[in-house]
mmCIF file of C-alpha atoms and ligand atoms in Angstrom:
data_model
loop_
_atom_site.group_PDB
_atom_site.id
_atom_site.type_symbol
_atom_site.label_atom_id
_atom_site.label_comp_id
_atom_site.label_asym_id
_atom_site.label_seq_id
_atom_site.Cartn_x
_atom_site.Cartn_y
_atom_site.Cartn_z
ATOM 1 C CA MET A 20 156.590 127.854 78.544
ATOM 2 C CA ASP A 21 153.379 130.041 80.505
ATOM 3 C CA ARG A 22 152.275 128.021 84.010
ATOM 4 C CA GLU A 23 148.878 127.116 82.576
ATOM 5 C CA LYS A 24 150.167 125.752 79.469
ATOM 6 C CA GLU A 25 152.966 123.759 81.473
ATOM 7 C CA LYS A 26 150.530 122.498 83.999
ATOM 8 C CA GLN A 27 148.028 121.491 81.254
ATOM 9 C CA GLN A 28 150.233 119.469 80.093
ATOM 10 C CA ARG A 29 151.522 117.907 83.628
ATOM 11 C CA VAL A 30 147.730 117.210 84.185
ATOM 12 C CA ASN A 31 147.381 115.491 80.518
ATOM 13 C CA ARG A 32 150.545 113.590 80.995
ATOM 14 C CA PHE A 33 149.003 112.275 84.618
ATOM 15 C CA ASN A 34 145.629 111.628 83.517
ATOM 16 C CA ARG A 35 147.073 109.097 80.114
ATOM 17 C CA ALA A 36 149.594 107.627 83.458
ATOM 18 C CA SER A 37 146.446 107.068 85.913
ATOM 19 C CA LEU A 38 145.317 104.143 83.031
ATOM 20 C CA ILE A 39 148.328 101.913 83.377
ATOM 21 C CA TYR A 40 150.111 103.621 86.966
ATOM 22 C CA ASP A 41 149.721 100.869 88.760
ATOM 23 C CA ASP A 42 151.657 98.735 86.203
ATOM 24 C CA TYR A 43 154.415 100.542 86.900
ATOM 25 C CA ALA A 44 154.205 101.970 90.003
ATOM 26 C CA GLU A 45 156.529 99.979 92.256
ATOM 27 C CA SER A 46 158.799 102.009 93.818
ATOM 28 C CA TYR A 47 156.010 104.027 95.479
ATOM 29 C CA ARG A 48 154.232 101.225 96.702
ATOM 30 C CA LYS A 49 157.279 99.912 98.691
ATOM 31 C CA VAL A 50 157.963 103.522 99.795
ATOM 32 C CA ALA A 51 154.880 104.061 100.957
ATOM 33 C CA CYS A 52 155.086 101.507 103.110
ATOM 34 C CA ARG A 53 158.659 102.856 104.891
ATOM 35 C CA LEU A 54 157.115 106.219 105.340
ATOM 36 C CA LEU A 55 154.496 105.445 106.917
ATOM 37 C CA MET A 56 156.665 102.149 109.313
ATOM 38 C CA GLN A 57 159.008 105.536 109.814
ATOM 39 C CA LEU A 58 155.867 106.945 111.869
ATOM 40 C CA ASP A 59 155.624 103.968 114.141
ATOM 41 C CA ARG A 60 159.467 104.324 115.379
ATOM 42 C CA HIS A 61 158.202 107.874 116.866
ATOM 43 C CA GLY A 62 155.493 107.214 119.148
ATOM 44 C CA TRP A 63 152.612 109.849 118.713
ATOM 45 C CA PRO A 64 148.897 110.153 118.968
ATOM 46 C CA PRO A 65 147.105 109.050 115.519
ATOM 47 C CA PRO A 66 146.036 112.272 114.002
ATOM 48 C CA ARG A 67 142.647 113.277 113.319
ATOM 49 C CA ARG A 68 142.574 114.724 109.710
ATOM 50 C CA ILE A 69 145.528 113.615 107.408
ATOM 51 C CA LEU A 70 145.855 115.284 104.123
ATOM 52 C CA ASP A 71 147.924 112.747 100.890
ATOM 53 C CA VAL A 72 149.515 115.344 98.491
ATOM 54 C CA GLY A 73 149.512 113.829 95.366
ATOM 55 C CA CYS A 74 147.532 110.777 95.697
ATOM 56 C CA GLY A 75 148.135 109.153 92.087
ATOM 57 C CA THR A 76 145.754 106.163 92.076
ATOM 58 C CA GLY A 77 145.557 106.159 95.612
ATOM 59 C CA HIS A 78 148.046 103.106 96.813
ATOM 60 C CA MET A 79 149.238 105.876 99.770
ATOM 61 C CA THR A 80 145.867 106.738 100.561
ATOM 62 C CA GLN A 81 144.622 103.477 101.232
ATOM 63 C CA LEU A 82 147.486 102.647 103.776
ATOM 64 C CA ILE A 83 147.165 105.839 105.531
ATOM 65 C CA LEU A 84 142.884 104.961 105.456
ATOM 66 C CA GLU A 85 144.483 101.283 107.325
ATOM 67 C CA ALA A 86 146.646 102.774 109.680
ATOM 68 C CA PHE A 87 144.410 105.203 111.129
ATOM 69 C CA PRO A 88 141.036 104.023 110.965
ATOM 70 C CA GLU A 89 139.646 106.778 113.309
ATOM 71 C CA ALA A 90 140.889 109.725 111.156
ATOM 72 C CA GLU A 91 139.538 111.846 108.050
ATOM 73 C CA VAL A 92 141.478 111.484 105.160
ATOM 74 C CA VAL A 93 141.512 114.482 102.435
ATOM 75 C CA ALA A 94 143.150 112.840 99.144
ATOM 76 C CA LEU A 95 144.385 115.694 96.810
ATOM 77 C CA ASP A 96 146.029 115.248 93.104
ATOM 78 C CA ILE A 97 145.985 117.669 90.106
ATOM 79 C CA ALA A 98 144.805 115.097 87.765
ATOM 80 C CA ASP A 99 140.984 114.508 88.156
ATOM 81 C CA ARG A 100 141.925 110.730 86.494
ATOM 82 C CA MET A 101 144.422 110.252 89.211
ATOM 83 C CA VAL A 102 141.554 111.117 92.172
ATOM 84 C CA ARG A 103 138.705 109.037 90.318
ATOM 85 C CA ALA A 104 141.124 105.743 90.201
ATOM 86 C CA THR A 105 141.473 106.591 94.556
ATOM 87 C CA CYS A 106 137.826 106.471 94.726
ATOM 88 C CA GLU A 107 137.422 103.312 92.648
ATOM 89 C CA LYS A 108 140.465 101.785 95.205
ATOM 90 C CA VAL A 109 139.477 102.595 98.331
ATOM 91 C CA GLY A 110 135.338 101.300 97.670
ATOM 92 C CA ASP A 111 133.953 100.906 101.549
ATOM 93 C CA ASP A 112 136.571 103.370 102.969
ATOM 94 C CA ARG A 113 134.953 105.674 101.056
ATOM 95 C CA SER A 114 133.067 107.377 104.217
ATOM 96 C CA ARG A 115 136.261 108.430 105.849
ATOM 97 C CA LEU A 116 137.246 110.186 102.493
ATOM 98 C CA LYS A 117 137.428 113.689 100.680
ATOM 99 C CA VAL A 118 138.631 113.935 97.075
ATOM 100 C CA VAL A 119 139.806 117.086 96.088
ATOM 101 C CA VAL A 120 140.850 117.664 92.413
ATOM 102 C CA GLY A 121 143.830 120.868 92.282
ATOM 103 C CA ASP A 122 147.090 121.661 92.091
ATOM 104 C CA VAL A 123 148.363 122.008 95.803
ATOM 105 C CA GLU A 124 150.466 125.096 94.646
ATOM 106 C CA ASP A 125 147.457 126.939 94.227
ATOM 107 C CA VAL A 126 144.062 125.584 95.922
ATOM 108 C CA ASP A 127 142.806 126.638 98.917
ATOM 109 C CA LEU A 128 143.152 124.701 101.455
ATOM 110 C CA SER A 129 141.728 126.617 104.589
ATOM 111 C CA GLY A 130 138.512 124.841 104.860
ATOM 112 C CA LEU A 131 140.033 121.129 104.615
ATOM 113 C CA GLY A 132 142.133 121.059 107.306
ATOM 114 C CA PRO A 133 144.480 122.100 109.877
ATOM 115 C CA PHE A 134 145.852 118.481 109.803
ATOM 116 C CA GLY A 135 147.486 116.659 112.038
ATOM 117 C CA LEU A 136 149.975 114.655 109.330
ATOM 118 C CA ILE A 137 150.060 115.520 105.496
ATOM 119 C CA VAL A 138 151.947 112.918 103.180
ATOM 120 C CA CYS A 139 153.421 113.537 100.231
ATOM 121 C CA ASN A 140 155.145 109.771 98.303
ATOM 122 C CA ALA A 141 156.623 110.926 95.790
ATOM 123 C CA VAL A 142 155.507 113.989 94.621
ATOM 124 C CA CYS A 143 157.560 117.074 96.051
ATOM 125 C CA HIS A 144 159.696 117.331 92.773
ATOM 126 C CA TRP A 145 156.813 118.163 91.383
ATOM 127 C CA PHE A 146 156.528 121.473 92.642
ATOM 128 C CA ARG A 147 157.496 124.327 90.990
ATOM 129 C CA GLU A 148 157.649 126.486 94.078
ATOM 130 C CA PRO A 149 158.942 124.089 96.879
ATOM 131 C CA LEU A 150 159.536 126.461 99.731
ATOM 132 C CA LYS A 151 155.847 128.937 98.948
ATOM 133 C CA THR A 152 154.309 125.173 98.964
ATOM 134 C CA PHE A 153 155.911 123.886 102.076
ATOM 135 C CA GLY A 154 154.971 127.494 103.563
ATOM 136 C CA ARG A 155 151.214 126.239 102.129
ATOM 137 C CA LEU A 156 151.324 123.012 103.523
ATOM 138 C CA ALA A 157 153.036 124.423 107.259
ATOM 139 C CA ASP A 158 150.446 126.605 107.297
ATOM 140 C CA ASN A 159 147.988 123.711 106.990
ATOM 141 C CA LEU A 160 149.696 121.963 109.962
ATOM 142 C CA GLU A 161 148.045 121.785 113.412
ATOM 143 C CA THR A 162 150.956 122.603 115.951
ATOM 144 C CA GLY A 163 152.580 119.155 116.485
ATOM 145 C CA GLY A 164 151.458 118.051 113.183
ATOM 146 C CA ARG A 165 154.078 116.224 111.172
ATOM 147 C CA LEU A 166 154.798 116.601 107.109
ATOM 148 C CA LEU A 167 155.794 112.954 106.004
ATOM 149 C CA ALA A 168 157.732 113.345 102.273
ATOM 150 C CA SER A 169 159.235 111.078 100.090
ATOM 151 C CA ILE A 170 161.071 112.566 96.933
ATOM 152 C CA TYR A 171 163.072 111.328 94.032
ATOM 153 C CA GLY A 172 166.954 111.378 95.290
ATOM 154 C CA PRO A 173 170.062 112.424 93.082
ATOM 155 C CA ASP A 174 170.658 108.319 92.543
ATOM 156 C CA ASN A 175 167.308 107.485 91.359
ATOM 157 C CA CYS A 176 167.659 105.811 87.270
ATOM 158 C CA ALA A 177 171.656 106.996 87.643
ATOM 159 C CA GLU A 178 172.923 103.736 85.637
ATOM 160 C CA LEU A 179 170.382 104.875 82.553
ATOM 161 C CA GLY A 180 171.453 109.310 82.974
ATOM 162 C CA ALA A 181 175.152 108.291 82.768
ATOM 163 C CA LEU A 182 174.415 106.187 80.077
ATOM 164 C CA PHE A 183 172.369 109.435 78.394
ATOM 165 C CA GLY A 184 175.266 111.145 79.103
ATOM 166 C CA GLN A 185 177.850 108.695 77.914
ATOM 167 C CA VAL A 186 176.200 108.563 74.502
ATOM 168 C CA GLU A 187 175.956 112.445 74.000
ATOM 169 C CA GLU A 188 179.974 113.011 74.988
ATOM 170 C CA GLU A 189 180.903 110.237 72.501
ATOM 171 C CA TRP A 190 178.739 111.336 69.863
ATOM 172 C CA ASN A 191 180.183 115.249 70.659
ATOM 173 C CA LEU A 192 176.227 116.185 71.637
ATOM 174 C CA PRO A 193 175.102 118.855 74.248
ATOM 175 C CA ARG A 194 174.316 117.137 78.048
ATOM 176 C CA GLU A 195 170.948 117.533 77.757
ATOM 177 C CA GLN A 196 168.242 116.697 80.792
ATOM 178 C CA HIS A 197 166.583 113.314 80.049
ATOM 179 C CA LEU A 198 165.619 112.397 83.278
ATOM 180 C CA PHE A 199 163.823 114.370 86.256
ATOM 181 C CA PRO A 200 166.243 117.133 87.936
ATOM 182 C CA THR A 201 166.502 116.474 91.469
ATOM 183 C CA ARG A 202 168.010 118.195 94.774
ATOM 184 C CA SER A 203 170.164 116.682 97.321
ATOM 185 C CA SER A 204 169.247 115.868 100.807
ATOM 186 C CA LYS A 205 170.060 118.593 102.130
ATOM 187 C CA GLU A 206 169.033 121.301 99.615
ATOM 188 C CA TRP A 207 165.257 119.573 100.296
ATOM 189 C CA GLU A 208 165.808 119.886 104.381
ATOM 190 C CA GLU A 209 167.132 123.847 103.801
ATOM 191 C CA LEU A 210 163.646 124.180 101.951
ATOM 192 C CA LEU A 211 161.900 122.413 104.380
ATOM 193 C CA THR A 212 162.998 124.314 107.143
ATOM 194 C CA ALA A 213 163.373 127.443 105.425
ATOM 195 C CA ALA A 214 159.030 127.018 105.709
ATOM 196 C CA GLY A 215 158.872 126.562 109.587
ATOM 197 C CA LEU A 216 159.305 122.952 109.663
ATOM 198 C CA VAL A 217 161.486 121.513 112.097
ATOM 199 C CA LYS A 218 163.222 118.100 111.408
ATOM 200 C CA ILE A 219 162.389 114.768 113.589
ATOM 201 C CA ASP A 220 164.183 112.333 111.070
ATOM 202 C CA SER A 221 165.592 111.957 107.288
ATOM 203 C CA TRP A 222 166.459 108.623 106.072
ATOM 204 C CA GLU A 223 167.133 107.660 102.261
ATOM 205 C CA SER A 224 166.441 104.332 100.350
ATOM 206 C CA TRP A 225 167.611 102.423 97.444
ATOM 207 C CA MET A 226 166.270 100.222 95.708
ATOM 208 C CA ARG A 227 166.739 97.508 92.955
ATOM 209 C CA LEU A 228 164.294 97.329 90.478
ATOM 210 C CA GLU A 229 163.903 94.921 87.263
ATOM 211 C CA TYR A 230 162.630 94.682 84.517
ATOM 212 C CA ALA A 231 162.092 92.185 80.711
ATOM 213 C CA ASN A 232 164.280 94.521 79.271
ATOM 214 C CA GLY A 233 165.508 98.352 78.653
ATOM 215 C CA LEU A 234 162.371 98.986 76.956
ATOM 216 C CA SER A 235 159.878 98.279 79.225
ATOM 217 C CA PHE A 236 161.791 99.491 81.728
ATOM 218 C CA LEU A 237 161.971 103.109 80.422
ATOM 219 C CA LYS A 238 158.280 102.947 79.311
ATOM 220 C CA ALA A 239 157.799 102.108 82.948
ATOM 221 C CA ILE A 240 159.529 105.505 84.298
ATOM 222 C CA LYS A 241 157.595 107.613 81.467
ATOM 223 C CA ALA A 242 154.485 106.370 82.714
ATOM 224 C CA VAL A 243 155.604 107.150 86.311
ATOM 225 C CA GLY A 244 156.848 110.728 85.153
ATOM 226 C CA GLU A 245 160.560 110.159 86.417
ATOM 227 C CA ALA A 246 161.957 110.360 82.628
ATOM 228 C CA ALA A 247 160.547 113.756 82.412
ATOM 229 C CA GLY A 248 163.233 115.790 81.779
ATOM 230 C CA ARG A 249 164.128 118.352 78.790
ATOM 231 C CA THR A 250 165.551 117.716 75.823
ATOM 232 C CA SER A 251 165.830 120.092 72.865
ATOM 233 C CA HIS A 252 167.464 117.515 70.506
ATOM 234 C CA PRO A 253 165.038 117.743 67.474
ATOM 235 C CA LEU A 254 162.997 114.001 67.340
ATOM 236 C CA TRP A 255 165.235 112.168 64.907
ATOM 237 C CA LEU A 256 167.933 112.902 67.110
ATOM 238 C CA GLN A 257 166.149 111.415 70.719
ATOM 239 C CA ARG A 258 165.070 108.307 68.915
ATOM 240 C CA ARG A 259 168.734 107.925 67.872
ATOM 241 C CA ILE A 260 169.786 108.318 71.066
ATOM 242 C CA LEU A 261 167.412 106.115 72.959
ATOM 243 C CA LEU A 262 167.744 103.184 70.755
ATOM 244 C CA GLU A 263 171.277 103.173 71.455
ATOM 245 C CA VAL A 264 170.847 104.085 75.004
ATOM 246 C CA ILE A 265 168.867 101.024 75.079
ATOM 247 C CA ARG A 266 170.874 98.830 73.612
ATOM 248 C CA ARG A 267 173.735 99.321 75.898
ATOM 249 C CA TYR A 268 172.032 99.442 78.982
ATOM 250 C CA GLU A 269 170.829 96.176 77.932
ATOM 251 C CA ARG A 270 174.464 94.905 77.788
ATOM 252 C CA ALA A 271 175.581 97.184 80.521
ATOM 253 C CA HIS A 272 172.901 96.000 83.716
ATOM 254 C CA ARG A 273 171.562 92.445 82.774
ATOM 255 C CA CYS A 274 170.413 90.465 85.355
ATOM 256 C CA GLY A 275 168.878 86.731 85.516
ATOM 257 C CA ASN A 276 164.981 88.214 84.464
ATOM 258 C CA GLY A 277 165.950 91.467 82.022
ATOM 259 C CA VAL A 278 167.490 94.318 83.532
ATOM 260 C CA TYR A 279 168.130 96.233 86.866
ATOM 261 C CA ALA A 280 167.547 99.587 87.680
ATOM 262 C CA THR A 281 168.178 101.878 90.371
ATOM 263 C CA MET A 282 165.862 103.801 92.368
ATOM 264 C CA HIS A 283 166.483 106.116 94.719
ATOM 265 C CA PHE A 284 164.476 107.874 97.477
ATOM 266 C CA LEU A 285 165.265 110.968 100.867
ATOM 267 C CA GLN A 286 162.473 110.765 102.928
ATOM 268 C CA PHE A 287 161.911 113.096 105.713
ATOM 269 C CA LEU A 288 159.514 113.694 108.837
ATOM 270 C CA PHE A 289 159.847 116.995 109.712
ATOM 271 C CA GLU A 290 157.105 119.118 112.750
ATOM 272 C CA LYS A 291 155.716 121.983 113.058
ATOM 273 C CA THR A 292 156.871 123.276 116.774
ATOM 274 C CA ASP A 293 156.580 125.878 118.874
ATOM 275 C CA ASP A 294 159.402 125.170 120.616
ATOM 276 C CA PRO A 295 162.433 123.850 118.117
ATOM 277 C CA SER A 296 164.028 122.497 121.364
ATOM 278 C CA GLU A 297 161.661 120.200 122.372
ATOM 279 C CA VAL A 298 162.040 118.416 119.184
ATOM 280 C CA MET A 299 165.725 118.095 119.954
ATOM 281 C CA LEU A 300 165.479 116.038 123.672
ATOM 282 C CA PHE A 301 162.350 114.231 121.478
ATOM 283 C CA LYS A 302 165.403 112.962 119.831
HETATM 284 C C1 LIG B 416 154.634 109.222 91.722
HETATM 285 S S1 LIG B 416 152.793 110.511 91.500
HETATM 286 C C2 LIG B 416 152.330 109.950 93.327
HETATM 287 C C3 LIG B 416 151.940 108.677 94.235
HETATM 288 C C4 LIG B 416 150.843 108.156 95.312
HETATM 289 N N1 LIG B 416 151.601 109.232 96.034
HETATM 290 C C5 LIG B 416 151.281 106.936 95.601
HETATM 291 O O1 LIG B 416 151.823 107.127 96.750
HETATM 292 O O2 LIG B 416 151.243 105.723 95.014
HETATM 293 C C6 LIG B 416 152.905 111.401 91.296
HETATM 294 C C7 LIG B 416 151.305 112.265 91.500
HETATM 295 O O3 LIG B 416 151.158 113.281 91.965
HETATM 296 C C8 LIG B 416 150.631 114.099 91.040
HETATM 297 N N2 LIG B 416 150.840 115.656 91.531
HETATM 298 C C9 LIG B 416 151.788 116.118 90.616
HETATM 299 N N3 LIG B 416 152.025 117.316 91.103
HETATM 300 C C10 LIG B 416 150.713 118.021 91.892
HETATM 301 C C11 LIG B 416 150.684 119.641 92.530
HETATM 302 N N4 LIG B 416 150.987 120.251 92.217
HETATM 303 N N5 LIG B 416 149.193 118.968 92.968
HETATM 304 C C12 LIG B 416 148.656 117.892 93.560
HETATM 305 N N6 LIG B 416 149.280 116.728 92.834
HETATM 306 C C13 LIG B 416 150.127 117.082 92.162
HETATM 307 C C14 LIG B 416 150.430 113.843 90.027
HETATM 308 O O4 LIG B 416 148.900 113.684 89.276
HETATM 309 C C15 LIG B 416 150.583 112.111 90.302
HETATM 310 O O5 LIG B 416 149.695 111.268 91.089
#
């Protein structure tokens, strides 16, 4: 599929998701708090200008505005309805917020920065060209500026991925990609380093979330984009597989309030520095 068409499909999907996003984005809200708490551990003068990449409905943007009451914040998202939702959520702090509708992989950032902090909560796994995009972000960081990111990890929705595999194997079907493809922590670190940034810290979070039943879990991950794998099975077969996976999920991963699922996030704090040895001393 050509790039523009794929991009438009993604924009449409996120625009639709913006309407129900807040009902399903519990894991992003939790990881957003953990990301900002991690910054505190590294004591550091507050940034004056901050870029929130993939701001979604503005949960992270709001936390950033609260955590840095003097900073100007630029919230950017590829989906216009997400940006609109951010404006509505932020309300009183609107005067310190600039919003931009655009694809971080090709929008011109030069007039907006340079930034002391760039935050990417649950968005980098969407980058088509992560190395190039990290390079663009690094170019728009001040020296000493930081990039703080959370990215789906390989264990995200692991129970579900395993059941898809089980059903396909038993039914003699080729193994397909049903969930969002992920990279390891090491691979992301290599990309960030190749983009010219220096690691300060990295850590991982696993969360257990509970849903009323298998179907509501699947609806949730579809709404927030985690079920955005690629499958070539015909529609009728996809439906059969899905029903079987839900049936097995409800048996295998039952808990008091319905079913549980594991969410896994890799988190990174990187810095743009002229002198990498300083970072080693700081650690
Ligand atoms: C999972 S949501 C992020 C949520 C948000 N950061 C938060 O903390 O609540 C991912 C967001 O990234 C946006 N997005 C995906 N690819 C993008 C790109 N290339 N440029 C800008 N935004 C993008 C989507 O529209 C969506 O709103």
